[in-house]
Amino acid sequence: MTGDPLDEGTPLASEILDLARRRANLAAQVLPLPSATRVITVANQKGGVGKTTTTVNLAAALAQAGANVLVIDLDPQGNASTALGVEHRSDTASVYDVIVDDQPIAEVVQTSPEFPGLTCVPATIHLAGAEIELVSLVAREQRLRGALQAYLADHEVHYVFIDCPPSLGLLTINAFVAAREVLIPIQCEYYALEGLSQLLNSIQLIQRHLNPELNVSTILLTMYDSRTNLANQVVQEVRDHFPEQVLRALIPRSVRISEAPSYGQSVISYDSNSPGSLSYREAAAEIAHRGAR
Ligand code: ATP
Ligand code: MG
């Protein structure tokens, strides 16, 4: 009788073995810390592609590995703040006060309950008005950059991740001007590459006029479903276009990933050894080993 699903050679057994191997691999790794702060903007003007999920889980994975990580929630939806379990009711001091009213980041930053090295500048609903209020301010594209530089001058932070809203307005421009790296999450679906050229054009404009150091260092494929041919085609196409930038790690579609935020947690602490968490930890390890480009 060969009916036991855990017999070697069955799909279930090989999946379990594969997870165990990946876990052991990650446990054996010590991630290098960057010598200078890496500021990474997570952007894609398409909605729902996994920007916030990627921001929160990479930040948590790097914090778990010993890095000091600051997440800046630059989306009025405040999803990153929710997912990291930090207060962001409308009366909470937030990124709005930083970019519109010049309040120092040190006065609004909160520590996530997940890891002592994981901090977050929350976003509240007030940020929804900032897009318009910024227009009349001096140096409206450089507000976040100035605040971040002042904060980094006397705080040791290894990674800053900026979670952008799904648009290419002034908030996202502030994120591009404050960062050196852009990380683009791409959902493994049919329309994945649509809109990408508009995003890359905007980044080029920022490089030319506002921040010559900016570059697209990283592309991460998200919500991958290995059972569909389509997902595999998208993966191949994106890898062909961007061989340097695409991470080897692929983020699978996973219920654990999508339910973690409702517990105010990243999947890294919610279910550390689940396939989704392992994938984000592998992506974080690749980012750490590659260093800034
Ligand atoms: P927005 O443009 O609105 O800011 P976003 O790009 O930040 O969206 P997310 O909020 O990260 O996207 O993800 C969109 C939805 O998909 C969320 O409900 C999230 O929980 C879910 N999701 C993200 N990644 C995965 C995944 N790998 N597996 C399953 N669900 C996922
Ligand atoms: Mg989001």
PDB file of N, CA and C in Angstrom, residues 105-167:
ATOM      1  N   ILE A 105      10.317  64.122  12.813  1.00  0.00           N
ATOM      2  CA  ILE A 105       9.924  62.707  12.817  1.00  0.00           C
ATOM      3  C   ILE A 105      10.059  62.116  14.220  1.00  0.00           C
ATOM      4  N   ALA A 106      11.098  62.529  14.948  1.00  0.00           N
ATOM      5  CA  ALA A 106      11.337  61.991  16.300  1.00  0.00           C
ATOM      6  C   ALA A 106      10.122  62.180  17.208  1.00  0.00           C
ATOM      7  N   GLU A 107       9.307  63.203  16.941  1.00  0.00           N
ATOM      8  CA  GLU A 107       8.148  63.467  17.801  1.00  0.00           C
ATOM      9  C   GLU A 107       6.906  62.664  17.414  1.00  0.00           C
ATOM     10  N   VAL A 108       6.911  62.041  16.248  1.00  0.00           N
ATOM     11  CA  VAL A 108       5.701  61.334  15.827  1.00  0.00           C
ATOM     12  C   VAL A 108       5.924  59.821  15.655  1.00  0.00           C
ATOM     13  N   VAL A 109       7.197  59.410  15.711  1.00  0.00           N
ATOM     14  CA  VAL A 109       7.499  58.001  15.431  1.00  0.00           C
ATOM     15  C   VAL A 109       7.019  57.105  16.581  1.00  0.00           C
ATOM     16  N   GLN A 110       6.560  55.916  16.255  1.00  0.00           N
ATOM     17  CA  GLN A 110       6.117  54.952  17.266  1.00  0.00           C
ATOM     18  C   GLN A 110       6.856  53.633  17.057  1.00  0.00           C
ATOM     19  N   THR A 111       7.004  52.875  18.152  1.00  0.00           N
ATOM     20  CA  THR A 111       7.632  51.564  18.014  1.00  0.00           C
ATOM     21  C   THR A 111       6.541  50.525  17.831  1.00  0.00           C
ATOM     22  N   SER A 112       6.712  49.654  16.821  1.00  0.00           N
ATOM     23  CA  SER A 112       5.735  48.600  16.598  1.00  0.00           C
ATOM     24  C   SER A 112       5.848  47.573  17.724  1.00  0.00           C
ATOM     25  N   PRO A 113       4.720  47.059  18.212  1.00  0.00           N
ATOM     26  CA  PRO A 113       4.795  46.038  19.264  1.00  0.00           C
ATOM     27  C   PRO A 113       5.493  44.758  18.805  1.00  0.00           C
ATOM     28  N   GLU A 114       5.729  44.613  17.502  1.00  0.00           N
ATOM     29  CA  GLU A 114       6.284  43.346  17.004  1.00  0.00           C
ATOM     30  C   GLU A 114       7.744  43.109  17.334  1.00  0.00           C
ATOM     31  N   PHE A 115       8.571  44.123  17.050  1.00  0.00           N
ATOM     32  CA  PHE A 115      10.011  43.986  17.280  1.00  0.00           C
ATOM     33  C   PHE A 115      10.525  45.321  17.809  1.00  0.00           C
ATOM     34  N   PRO A 116      11.459  45.296  18.754  1.00  0.00           N
ATOM     35  CA  PRO A 116      11.957  46.560  19.309  1.00  0.00           C
ATOM     36  C   PRO A 116      12.632  47.438  18.246  1.00  0.00           C
ATOM     37  N   GLY A 117      13.188  46.820  17.203  1.00  0.00           N
ATOM     38  CA  GLY A 117      13.888  47.601  16.182  1.00  0.00           C
ATOM     39  C   GLY A 117      12.984  48.085  15.060  1.00  0.00           C
ATOM     40  N   LEU A 118      11.685  47.860  15.190  1.00  0.00           N
ATOM     41  CA  LEU A 118      10.761  48.213  14.107  1.00  0.00           C
ATOM     42  C   LEU A 118       9.935  49.429  14.511  1.00  0.00           C
ATOM     43  N   THR A 119      10.135  50.537  13.805  1.00  0.00           N
ATOM     44  CA  THR A 119       9.427  51.771  14.148  1.00  0.00           C
ATOM     45  C   THR A 119       8.583  52.227  12.955  1.00  0.00           C
ATOM     46  N   CYS A 120       7.632  53.094  13.247  1.00  0.00           N
ATOM     47  CA  CYS A 120       6.709  53.501  12.186  1.00  0.00           C
ATOM     48  C   CYS A 120       6.263  54.941  12.390  1.00  0.00           C
ATOM     49  N   VAL A 121       6.299  55.705  11.313  1.00  0.00           N
ATOM     50  CA  VAL A 121       5.663  57.020  11.283  1.00  0.00           C
ATOM     51  C   VAL A 121       4.276  56.780  10.711  1.00  0.00           C
ATOM     52  N   PRO A 122       3.232  56.909  11.541  1.00  0.00           N
ATOM     53  CA  PRO A 122       1.896  56.528  11.079  1.00  0.00           C
ATOM     54  C   PRO A 122       1.282  57.551  10.138  1.00  0.00           C
ATOM     55  N   ALA A 123       0.266  57.108   9.416  1.00  0.00           N
ATOM     56  CA  ALA A 123      -0.535  58.016   8.585  1.00  0.00           C
ATOM     57  C   ALA A 123      -1.945  58.038   9.139  1.00  0.00           C
ATOM     58  N   THR A 124      -2.538  59.213   9.182  1.00  0.00           N
ATOM     59  CA  THR A 124      -3.940  59.326   9.587  1.00  0.00           C
ATOM     60  C   THR A 124      -4.729  59.857   8.399  1.00  0.00           C
ATOM     61  N   ILE A 125      -6.005  59.962   8.587  1.00  0.00           N
ATOM     62  CA  ILE A 125      -6.904  60.428   7.544  1.00  0.00           C
ATOM     63  C   ILE A 125      -6.570  61.854   7.078  1.00  0.00           C
ATOM     64  N   HIS A 126      -5.905  62.669   7.965  1.00  0.00           N
ATOM     65  CA  HIS A 126      -5.536  64.039   7.576  1.00  0.00           C
ATOM     66  C   HIS A 126      -4.670  64.069   6.321  1.00  0.00           C
ATOM     67  N   LEU A 127      -3.932  62.986   6.119  1.00  0.00           N
ATOM     68  CA  LEU A 127      -3.012  62.952   4.985  1.00  0.00           C
ATOM     69  C   LEU A 127      -3.755  63.079   3.653  1.00  0.00           C
ATOM     70  N   ALA A 128      -5.028  62.729   3.655  1.00  0.00           N
ATOM     71  CA  ALA A 128      -5.807  62.818   2.419  1.00  0.00           C
ATOM     72  C   ALA A 128      -5.826  64.247   1.874  1.00  0.00           C
ATOM     73  N   GLY A 129      -5.739  65.243   2.769  1.00  0.00           N
ATOM     74  CA  GLY A 129      -5.754  66.637   2.321  1.00  0.00           C
ATOM     75  C   GLY A 129      -4.375  67.155   1.932  1.00  0.00           C
ATOM     76  N   ALA A 130      -3.339  66.410   2.313  1.00  0.00           N
ATOM     77  CA  ALA A 130      -1.976  66.905   2.131  1.00  0.00           C
ATOM     78  C   ALA A 130      -1.623  67.096   0.662  1.00  0.00           C
ATOM     79  N   GLU A 131      -2.123  66.220  -0.173  1.00  0.00           N
ATOM     80  CA  GLU A 131      -1.838  66.268  -1.606  1.00  0.00           C
ATOM     81  C   GLU A 131      -2.125  67.692  -2.140  1.00  0.00           C
ATOM     82  N   ILE A 132      -3.203  68.308  -1.653  1.00  0.00           N
ATOM     83  CA  ILE A 132      -3.584  69.656  -2.082  1.00  0.00           C
ATOM     84  C   ILE A 132      -2.859  70.724  -1.272  1.00  0.00           C
ATOM     85  N   GLU A 133      -2.737  70.513   0.049  1.00  0.00           N
ATOM     86  CA  GLU A 133      -2.071  71.509   0.897  1.00  0.00           C
ATOM     87  C   GLU A 133      -0.598  71.683   0.523  1.00  0.00           C
ATOM     88  N   LEU A 134       0.022  70.600   0.071  1.00  0.00           N
ATOM     89  CA  LEU A 134       1.445  70.667  -0.278  1.00  0.00           C
ATOM     90  C   LEU A 134       1.697  71.626  -1.437  1.00  0.00           C
ATOM     91  N   VAL A 135       0.734  71.735  -2.328  1.00  0.00           N
ATOM     92  CA  VAL A 135       0.930  72.509  -3.557  1.00  0.00           C
ATOM     93  C   VAL A 135       1.445  73.916  -3.274  1.00  0.00           C
ATOM     94  N   SER A 136       0.934  74.542  -2.204  1.00  0.00           N
ATOM     95  CA  SER A 136       1.300  75.937  -1.951  1.00  0.00           C
ATOM     96  C   SER A 136       2.513  76.072  -1.017  1.00  0.00           C
ATOM     97  N   LEU A 137       3.094  74.955  -0.578  1.00  0.00           N
ATOM     98  CA  LEU A 137       4.212  75.050   0.355  1.00  0.00           C
ATOM     99  C   LEU A 137       5.554  75.200  -0.363  1.00  0.00           C
ATOM    100  N   VAL A 138       6.494  75.838   0.327  1.00  0.00           N
ATOM    101  CA  VAL A 138       7.851  75.979  -0.207  1.00  0.00           C
ATOM    102  C   VAL A 138       8.501  74.594  -0.289  1.00  0.00           C
ATOM    103  N   ALA A 139       9.268  74.361  -1.344  1.00  0.00           N
ATOM    104  CA  ALA A 139       9.970  73.080  -1.519  1.00  0.00           C
ATOM    105  C   ALA A 139       9.029  71.904  -1.312  1.00  0.00           C
ATOM    106  N   ARG A 140       7.909  71.952  -2.008  1.00  0.00           N
ATOM    107  CA  ARG A 140       6.844  70.981  -1.744  1.00  0.00           C
ATOM    108  C   ARG A 140       7.237  69.543  -2.057  1.00  0.00           C
ATOM    109  N   GLU A 141       8.218  69.363  -2.951  1.00  0.00           N
ATOM    110  CA  GLU A 141       8.637  67.992  -3.283  1.00  0.00           C
ATOM    111  C   GLU A 141       9.672  67.447  -2.307  1.00  0.00           C
ATOM    112  N   GLN A 142      10.262  68.330  -1.491  1.00  0.00           N
ATOM    113  CA  GLN A 142      11.401  67.928  -0.655  1.00  0.00           C
ATOM    114  C   GLN A 142      11.055  67.853   0.825  1.00  0.00           C
ATOM    115  N   ARG A 143       9.792  67.942   1.157  1.00  0.00           N
ATOM    116  CA  ARG A 143       9.396  68.026   2.573  1.00  0.00           C
ATOM    117  C   ARG A 143       9.825  66.766   3.339  1.00  0.00           C
ATOM    118  N   LEU A 144       9.539  65.611   2.780  1.00  0.00           N
ATOM    119  CA  LEU A 144       9.860  64.372   3.487  1.00  0.00           C
ATOM    120  C   LEU A 144      11.378  64.164   3.546  1.00  0.00           C
ATOM    121  N   ARG A 145      12.057  64.504   2.463  1.00  0.00           N
ATOM    122  CA  ARG A 145      13.506  64.331   2.425  1.00  0.00           C
ATOM    123  C   ARG A 145      14.185  65.122   3.544  1.00  0.00           C
ATOM    124  N   GLY A 146      13.759  66.387   3.701  1.00  0.00           N
ATOM    125  CA  GLY A 146      14.346  67.238   4.745  1.00  0.00           C
ATOM    126  C   GLY A 146      14.110  66.649   6.127  1.00  0.00           C
ATOM    127  N   ALA A 147      12.878  66.225   6.376  1.00  0.00           N
ATOM    128  CA  ALA A 147      12.531  65.678   7.696  1.00  0.00           C
ATOM    129  C   ALA A 147      13.314  64.394   7.965  1.00  0.00           C
ATOM    130  N   LEU A 148      13.441  63.568   6.936  1.00  0.00           N
ATOM    131  CA  LEU A 148      14.126  62.281   7.112  1.00  0.00           C
ATOM    132  C   LEU A 148      15.623  62.495   7.344  1.00  0.00           C
ATOM    133  N   GLN A 149      16.218  63.406   6.585  1.00  0.00           N
ATOM    134  CA  GLN A 149      17.651  63.675   6.779  1.00  0.00           C
ATOM    135  C   GLN A 149      17.921  64.146   8.202  1.00  0.00           C
ATOM    136  N   ALA A 150      17.053  65.025   8.719  1.00  0.00           N
ATOM    137  CA  ALA A 150      17.236  65.521  10.093  1.00  0.00           C
ATOM    138  C   ALA A 150      17.129  64.366  11.088  1.00  0.00           C
ATOM    139  N   TYR A 151      16.193  63.468  10.860  1.00  0.00           N
ATOM    140  CA  TYR A 151      15.998  62.341  11.785  1.00  0.00           C
ATOM    141  C   TYR A 151      17.183  61.375  11.725  1.00  0.00           C
ATOM    142  N   LEU A 152      17.647  61.084  10.509  1.00  0.00           N
ATOM    143  CA  LEU A 152      18.729  60.105  10.355  1.00  0.00           C
ATOM    144  C   LEU A 152      20.060  60.636  10.882  1.00  0.00           C
ATOM    145  N   ALA A 153      20.164  61.961  10.987  1.00  0.00           N
ATOM    146  CA  ALA A 153      21.419  62.537  11.492  1.00  0.00           C
ATOM    147  C   ALA A 153      21.677  62.099  12.927  1.00  0.00           C
ATOM    148  N   ASP A 154      20.637  61.835  13.706  1.00  0.00           N
ATOM    149  CA  ASP A 154      20.942  61.359  15.069  1.00  0.00           C
ATOM    150  C   ASP A 154      20.161  60.116  15.506  1.00  0.00           C
ATOM    151  N   HIS A 155      19.762  59.291  14.541  1.00  0.00           N
ATOM    152  CA  HIS A 155      19.184  57.986  14.890  1.00  0.00           C
ATOM    153  C   HIS A 155      19.814  56.928  14.005  1.00  0.00           C
ATOM    154  N   GLU A 156      20.204  55.802  14.614  1.00  0.00           N
ATOM    155  CA  GLU A 156      20.803  54.741  13.808  1.00  0.00           C
ATOM    156  C   GLU A 156      19.709  53.869  13.208  1.00  0.00           C
ATOM    157  N   VAL A 157      19.505  54.039  11.904  1.00  0.00           N
ATOM    158  CA  VAL A 157      18.482  53.273  11.198  1.00  0.00           C
ATOM    159  C   VAL A 157      19.164  52.592  10.011  1.00  0.00           C
ATOM    160  N   HIS A 158      18.926  51.285   9.856  1.00  0.00           N
ATOM    161  CA  HIS A 158      19.551  50.573   8.733  1.00  0.00           C
ATOM    162  C   HIS A 158      18.715  50.644   7.460  1.00  0.00           C
ATOM    163  N   TYR A 159      17.406  50.526   7.642  1.00  0.00           N
ATOM    164  CA  TYR A 159      16.510  50.563   6.472  1.00  0.00           C
ATOM    165  C   TYR A 159      15.323  51.479   6.748  1.00  0.00           C
ATOM    166  N   VAL A 160      14.974  52.286   5.739  1.00  0.00           N
ATOM    167  CA  VAL A 160      13.723  53.042   5.784  1.00  0.00           C
ATOM    168  C   VAL A 160      12.883  52.553   4.603  1.00  0.00           C
ATOM    169  N   PHE A 161      11.656  52.142   4.881  1.00  0.00           N
ATOM    170  CA  PHE A 161      10.728  51.773   3.813  1.00  0.00           C
ATOM    171  C   PHE A 161       9.594  52.787   3.789  1.00  0.00           C
ATOM    172  N   ILE A 162       9.304  53.328   2.611  1.00  0.00           N
ATOM    173  CA  ILE A 162       8.217  54.305   2.488  1.00  0.00           C
ATOM    174  C   ILE A 162       7.089  53.664   1.684  1.00  0.00           C
ATOM    175  N   ASP A 163       5.929  53.543   2.322  1.00  0.00           N
ATOM    176  CA  ASP A 163       4.773  52.936   1.641  1.00  0.00           C
ATOM    177  C   ASP A 163       3.961  54.024   0.958  1.00  0.00           C
ATOM    178  N   CYS A 164       3.840  53.925  -0.365  1.00  0.00           N
ATOM    179  CA  CYS A 164       3.171  54.975  -1.148  1.00  0.00           C
ATOM    180  C   CYS A 164       1.706  54.651  -1.425  1.00  0.00           C
ATOM    181  N   PRO A 165       0.916  55.714  -1.649  1.00  0.00           N
ATOM    182  CA  PRO A 165      -0.465  55.501  -2.100  1.00  0.00           C
ATOM    183  C   PRO A 165      -0.466  55.094  -3.573  1.00  0.00           C
ATOM    184  N   PRO A 166      -1.577  54.562  -4.077  1.00  0.00           N
ATOM    185  CA  PRO A 166      -1.637  54.154  -5.481  1.00  0.00           C
ATOM    186  C   PRO A 166      -1.888  55.334  -6.420  1.00  0.00           C
ATOM    187  N   SER A 167      -0.937  56.256  -6.488  1.00  0.00           N
ATOM    188  CA  SER A 167      -1.057  57.393  -7.406  1.00  0.00           C
ATOM    189  C   SER A 167       0.343  57.969  -7.586  1.00  0.00           C
TER     190      SER A 167
END
